[in-house]
């Protein structure tokens, strides 16, 4: 392993340490175990979150079977700046946040066998909103705050069974913490009452993948992919406290009294959160080093989700799905006269039914994305672009979000574990 390889690993672990700084700002992260994050890289996100394409120098984190094509070591990391406009019947609020989206490292072990490992956020909790109940007497003011999330550490392996067909598996470890607090202040009462729930989450899952590619005409190739993740459970160790206090003039919270609730007596000290199964099917067509277009459908059995600690009569869960359509275009990958002809231009669109059902209204997400992968030394590249879209609705007194996310990703390629002729 050379000096550059060591530096790459050092960057990886420094990046891992920064995951605690990630944030989100979405009222919909109140539900489930937070806002579920896209489990792919920047190149895939800018193709509408399409994960059906694989090649020899890029790391595909969505399908472990694609690792069989990897011929170069690939270190990849992604970062984002998020802007969110949240609209409700009471007005509009703008929020901003930043996040580390993923860090991963993959490399070929032998011919037709590839390995990768990395870290990315599985879900993020980040919200702060309030409501005022005026229909009953006395009036009630409620405030809701939440933070935290679940990270996903993975190791994946892909192997080519025979020409064109690869299989793969990805072992995932989940870990994280969430904190959710609800405040209630009644009219003509000096002190509020609050309930604080904190959970430490641990668990594991296994994903299985298939990847197939076949030439169908001169310069044309068809790609197909399948990824299945069975239903799994997270272990949740929980605490709950009830407090009284007041809001300071600047909006901060001043706690007067605090009581810890015995959750053992309620059988809620240790619970299990059910994560639904997921099936991804993708199909694409393209010309190597020139263009690619594909479509992917993902089914999520969201109705199986359950969290005994946090329940609400306003929310139920239904099966969800996502449709992704996208692709890329390279004007001339080996051009010496024009740098911009070697750039990979990407675009895509996605539509998602999240599985959250509020007041009998399905929460959906629609977005479009554009990006460009800029070649640097060797096969390495920097990918930059944006994603914009809408989540939620104003119907049934709900919340609509308009988001604009600027994202950047890096892929550094190198040859590892190769013998040199001269020392």
GROMACS .gro file of N, CA and C in nm, residues 86-169:
model
  252
   86UNK      N    1  -4.059   2.594   0.432
   86UNK     CA    2  -4.167   2.519   0.494
   86UNK      C    3  -4.291   2.609   0.503
   87UNK      N    4  -4.400   2.566   0.440
   87UNK     CA    5  -4.522   2.646   0.434
   87UNK      C    6  -4.636   2.572   0.502
   88UNK      N    7  -4.707   2.642   0.588
   88UNK     CA    8  -4.827   2.590   0.653
   88UNK      C    9  -4.933   2.699   0.653
   89UNK      N   10  -5.049   2.671   0.709
   89UNK     CA   11  -5.156   2.770   0.712
   89UNK      C   12  -5.119   2.892   0.797
   90UNK      N   13  -5.021   2.875   0.886
   90UNK     CA   14  -4.981   2.986   0.974
   90UNK      C   15  -4.869   3.071   0.916
   91UNK      N   16  -4.809   3.029   0.803
   91UNK     CA   17  -4.705   3.110   0.743
   91UNK      C   18  -4.595   3.027   0.678
   92UNK      N   19  -4.485   3.095   0.646
   92UNK     CA   20  -4.372   3.032   0.577
   92UNK      C   21  -4.243   3.054   0.655
   93UNK      N   22  -4.162   2.950   0.661
   93UNK     CA   23  -4.033   2.957   0.730
   93UNK      C   24  -3.926   2.899   0.640
   94UNK      N   25  -3.807   2.959   0.641
   94UNK     CA   26  -3.695   2.910   0.562
   94UNK      C   27  -3.586   2.858   0.656
   95UNK      N   28  -3.532   2.742   0.623
   95UNK     CA   29  -3.426   2.682   0.704
   95UNK      C   30  -3.311   2.640   0.613
   96UNK      N   31  -3.194   2.627   0.674
   96UNK     CA   32  -3.076   2.580   0.602
   96UNK      C   33  -2.999   2.483   0.691
   97UNK      N   34  -2.936   2.387   0.629
   97UNK     CA   35  -2.854   2.291   0.703
   97UNK      C   36  -2.748   2.235   0.610
   98UNK      N   37  -2.651   2.168   0.670
   98UNK     CA   38  -2.545   2.104   0.593
   98UNK      C   39  -2.526   1.962   0.644
   99UNK      N   40  -2.467   1.877   0.563
   99UNK     CA   41  -2.454   1.737   0.603
   99UNK      C   42  -2.341   1.670   0.528
  100UNK      N   43  -2.282   1.569   0.592
  100UNK     CA   44  -2.197   1.472   0.524
  100UNK      C   45  -2.289   1.361   0.477
  101UNK      N   46  -2.297   1.338   0.347
  101UNK     CA   47  -2.393   1.242   0.293
  101UNK      C   48  -2.343   1.098   0.296
  102UNK      N   49  -2.215   1.078   0.276
  102UNK     CA   50  -2.161   0.942   0.274
  102UNK      C   51  -2.009   0.947   0.266
  103UNK      N   52  -1.945   0.843   0.313
  103UNK     CA   53  -1.804   0.816   0.287
  103UNK      C   54  -1.790   0.666   0.266
  104UNK      N   55  -1.717   0.625   0.164
  104UNK     CA   56  -1.706   0.482   0.134
  104UNK      C   57  -1.577   0.455   0.059
  105UNK      N   58  -1.532   0.331   0.069
  105UNK     CA   59  -1.410   0.286   0.003
  105UNK      C   60  -1.436   0.149  -0.057
  106UNK      N   61  -1.403   0.131  -0.185
  106UNK     CA   62  -1.420   0.002  -0.250
  106UNK      C   63  -1.299  -0.033  -0.334
  107UNK      N   64  -1.273  -0.163  -0.350
  107UNK     CA   65  -1.157  -0.205  -0.429
  107UNK      C   66  -1.176  -0.350  -0.475
  108UNK      N   67  -1.113  -0.385  -0.587
  108UNK     CA   68  -1.116  -0.524  -0.632
  108UNK      C   69  -1.021  -0.609  -0.549
  109UNK      N   70  -1.066  -0.729  -0.511
  109UNK     CA   71  -0.980  -0.821  -0.436
  109UNK      C   72  -0.910  -0.916  -0.534
  110UNK      N   73  -0.990  -0.982  -0.615
  110UNK     CA   74  -0.941  -1.065  -0.725
  110UNK      C   75  -1.021  -1.028  -0.849
  111UNK      N   76  -0.990  -1.092  -0.959
  111UNK     CA   77  -1.068  -1.070  -1.079
  111UNK      C   78  -1.213  -1.111  -1.054
  112UNK      N   79  -1.306  -1.022  -1.087
  112UNK     CA   80  -1.450  -1.046  -1.074
  112UNK      C   81  -1.498  -1.050  -0.929
  113UNK      N   82  -1.417  -1.000  -0.835
  113UNK     CA   83  -1.458  -0.996  -0.695
  113UNK      C   84  -1.421  -0.861  -0.635
  114UNK      N   85  -1.520  -0.789  -0.583
  114UNK     CA   86  -1.496  -0.656  -0.527
  114UNK      C   87  -1.554  -0.642  -0.387
  115UNK      N   88  -1.491  -0.555  -0.308
  115UNK     CA   89  -1.530  -0.534  -0.169
  115UNK      C   90  -1.541  -0.384  -0.142
  116UNK      N   91  -1.635  -0.345  -0.058
  116UNK     CA   92  -1.646  -0.205  -0.018
  116UNK      C   93  -1.694  -0.196   0.126
  117UNK      N   94  -1.667  -0.083   0.188
  117UNK     CA   95  -1.722  -0.053   0.320
  117UNK      C   96  -1.736   0.098   0.332
  118UNK      N   97  -1.823   0.140   0.421
  118UNK     CA   98  -1.845   0.283   0.436
  118UNK      C   99  -1.951   0.316   0.538
  119UNK      N  100  -1.983   0.443   0.545
  119UNK     CA  101  -2.078   0.494   0.643
  119UNK      C  102  -2.165   0.601   0.577
  120UNK      N  103  -2.293   0.595   0.607
  120UNK     CA  104  -2.385   0.698   0.559
  120UNK      C  105  -2.502   0.706   0.655
  121UNK      N  106  -2.571   0.820   0.659
  121UNK     CA  107  -2.688   0.832   0.746
  121UNK      C  108  -2.805   0.753   0.690
  122UNK      N  109  -2.867   0.671   0.774
  122UNK     CA  110  -2.988   0.598   0.733
  122UNK      C  111  -3.111   0.687   0.748
  123UNK      N  112  -3.118   0.760   0.858
  123UNK     CA  113  -3.230   0.852   0.880
  123UNK      C  114  -3.183   0.970   0.964
  124UNK      N  115  -3.254   1.081   0.952
  124UNK     CA  116  -3.220   1.203   1.026
  124UNK      C  117  -3.346   1.261   1.090
  125UNK      N  118  -3.333   1.301   1.215
  125UNK     CA  119  -3.441   1.369   1.287
  125UNK      C  120  -3.397   1.512   1.313
  126UNK      N  121  -3.476   1.607   1.269
  126UNK     CA  122  -3.445   1.748   1.291
  126UNK      C  123  -3.567   1.833   1.264
  127UNK      N  124  -3.634   1.878   1.366
  127UNK     CA  125  -3.754   1.960   1.348
  127UNK      C  126  -3.777   2.048   1.470
  128UNK      N  127  -3.848   2.156   1.447
  128UNK     CA  128  -3.892   2.246   1.554
  128UNK      C  129  -4.012   2.324   1.500
  129UNK      N  130  -4.129   2.288   1.546
  129UNK     CA  131  -4.250   2.356   1.500
  129UNK      C  132  -4.350   2.365   1.614
  130UNK      N  133  -4.453   2.446   1.596
  130UNK     CA  134  -4.550   2.470   1.702
  130UNK      C  135  -4.691   2.475   1.644
  131UNK      N  136  -4.790   2.463   1.732
  131UNK     CA  137  -4.930   2.473   1.692
  131UNK      C  138  -5.009   2.539   1.804
  132UNK      N  139  -5.118   2.603   1.767
  132UNK     CA  140  -5.205   2.672   1.863
  132UNK      C  141  -5.346   2.621   1.846
  133UNK      N  142  -5.402   2.564   1.952
  133UNK     CA  143  -5.538   2.512   1.950
  133UNK      C  144  -5.632   2.617   2.005
  134UNK      N  145  -5.724   2.666   1.919
  134UNK     CA  146  -5.816   2.774   1.960
  134UNK      C  147  -5.961   2.727   1.965
  135UNK      N  148  -5.987   2.602   1.926
  135UNK     CA  149  -6.125   2.555   1.920
  135UNK      C  150  -6.184   2.525   2.055
  136UNK      N  151  -6.100   2.490   2.152
  136UNK     CA  152  -6.149   2.456   2.285
  136UNK      C  153  -6.100   2.559   2.386
  137UNK      N  154  -6.163   2.559   2.500
  137UNK     CA  155  -6.121   2.646   2.610
  137UNK      C  156  -6.073   2.559   2.725
  138UNK      N  157  -5.955   2.583   2.782
  138UNK     CA  158  -5.865   2.693   2.748
  138UNK      C  159  -5.784   2.664   2.620
  139UNK      N  160  -5.730   2.769   2.560
  139UNK     CA  161  -5.645   2.753   2.443
  139UNK      C  162  -5.515   2.681   2.482
  140UNK      N  163  -5.460   2.606   2.387
  140UNK     CA  164  -5.336   2.532   2.414
  140UNK      C  165  -5.231   2.564   2.309
  141UNK      N  166  -5.109   2.586   2.357
  141UNK     CA  167  -4.994   2.607   2.269
  141UNK      C  168  -4.904   2.484   2.282
  142UNK      N  169  -4.871   2.422   2.169
  142UNK     CA  170  -4.783   2.305   2.168
  142UNK      C  171  -4.659   2.334   2.084
  143UNK      N  172  -4.546   2.288   2.135
  143UNK     CA  173  -4.420   2.301   2.062
  143UNK      C  174  -4.355   2.164   2.054
  144UNK      N  175  -4.299   2.134   1.937
  144UNK     CA  176  -4.239   2.003   1.912
  144UNK      C  177  -4.095   2.021   1.865
  145UNK      N  178  -4.003   1.950   1.928
  145UNK     CA  179  -3.862   1.958   1.892
  145UNK      C  180  -3.803   1.817   1.885
  146UNK      N  181  -3.716   1.796   1.788
  146UNK     CA  182  -3.652   1.665   1.775
  146UNK      C  183  -3.516   1.676   1.710
  147UNK      N  184  -3.428   1.583   1.744
  147UNK     CA  185  -3.293   1.581   1.687
  147UNK      C  186  -3.239   1.438   1.690
  148UNK      N  187  -3.130   1.417   1.616
  148UNK     CA  188  -3.064   1.287   1.616
  148UNK      C  189  -3.079   1.215   1.484
  149UNK      N  190  -3.069   1.083   1.489
  149UNK     CA  191  -3.081   1.003   1.368
  149UNK      C  192  -3.012   0.869   1.383
  150UNK      N  193  -3.017   0.792   1.276
  150UNK     CA  194  -2.958   0.658   1.273
  150UNK      C  195  -2.854   0.653   1.161
  151UNK      N  196  -2.734   0.606   1.193
  151UNK     CA  197  -2.628   0.588   1.094
  151UNK      C  198  -2.624   0.443   1.046
  152UNK      N  199  -2.566   0.424   0.930
  152UNK     CA  200  -2.557   0.291   0.870
  152UNK      C  201  -2.413   0.263   0.830
  153UNK      N  202  -2.352   0.165   0.895
  153UNK     CA  203  -2.217   0.119   0.861
  153UNK      C  204  -2.232  -0.009   0.780
  154UNK      N  205  -2.170  -0.014   0.662
  154UNK     CA  206  -2.192  -0.130   0.576
  154UNK      C  207  -2.062  -0.188   0.523
  155UNK      N  208  -2.068  -0.317   0.492
  155UNK     CA  209  -1.963  -0.388   0.420
  155UNK      C  210  -2.031  -0.469   0.310
  156UNK      N  211  -1.984  -0.452   0.186
  156UNK     CA  212  -2.049  -0.516   0.072
  156UNK      C  213  -1.948  -0.597  -0.010
  157UNK      N  214  -1.999  -0.701  -0.074
  157UNK     CA  215  -1.916  -0.789  -0.155
  157UNK      C  216  -1.992  -0.824  -0.283
  158UNK      N  217  -1.923  -0.817  -0.398
  158UNK     CA  218  -1.985  -0.853  -0.525
  158UNK      C  219  -1.898  -0.948  -0.605
  159UNK      N  220  -1.961  -1.046  -0.672
  159UNK     CA  221  -1.886  -1.148  -0.745
  159UNK      C  222  -1.957  -1.180  -0.877
  160UNK      N  223  -1.879  -1.194  -0.984
  160UNK     CA  224  -1.934  -1.232  -1.114
  160UNK      C  225  -1.946  -1.384  -1.124
  161UNK      N  226  -2.070  -1.433  -1.136
  161UNK     CA  227  -2.092  -1.577  -1.150
  161UNK      C  228  -2.048  -1.626  -1.287
  162UNK      N  229  -2.095  -1.560  -1.390
  162UNK     CA  230  -2.046  -1.583  -1.526
  162UNK      C  231  -2.070  -1.456  -1.605
  163UNK      N  232  -2.023  -1.453  -1.727
  163UNK     CA  233  -2.018  -1.330  -1.804
  163UNK      C  234  -2.152  -1.256  -1.802
  164UNK      N  235  -2.148  -1.135  -1.748
  164UNK     CA  236  -2.266  -1.050  -1.749
  164UNK      C  237  -2.350  -1.055  -1.624
  165UNK      N  238  -2.341  -1.163  -1.544
  165UNK     CA  239  -2.426  -1.179  -1.426
  165UNK      C  240  -2.343  -1.177  -1.299
  166UNK      N  241  -2.377  -1.085  -1.208
  166UNK     CA  242  -2.307  -1.072  -1.080
  166UNK      C  243  -2.406  -1.083  -0.965
  167UNK      N  244  -2.357  -1.132  -0.853
  167UNK     CA  245  -2.436  -1.138  -0.730
  167UNK      C  246  -2.361  -1.063  -0.621
  168UNK      N  247  -2.433  -1.019  -0.520
  168UNK     CA  248  -2.368  -0.946  -0.412
  168UNK      C  249  -2.450  -0.946  -0.285
  169UNK      N  250  -2.385  -0.911  -0.177
  169UNK     CA  251  -2.452  -0.901  -0.047
  169UNK      C  252  -2.391  -0.784   0.029
   0.00000   0.00000   0.00000
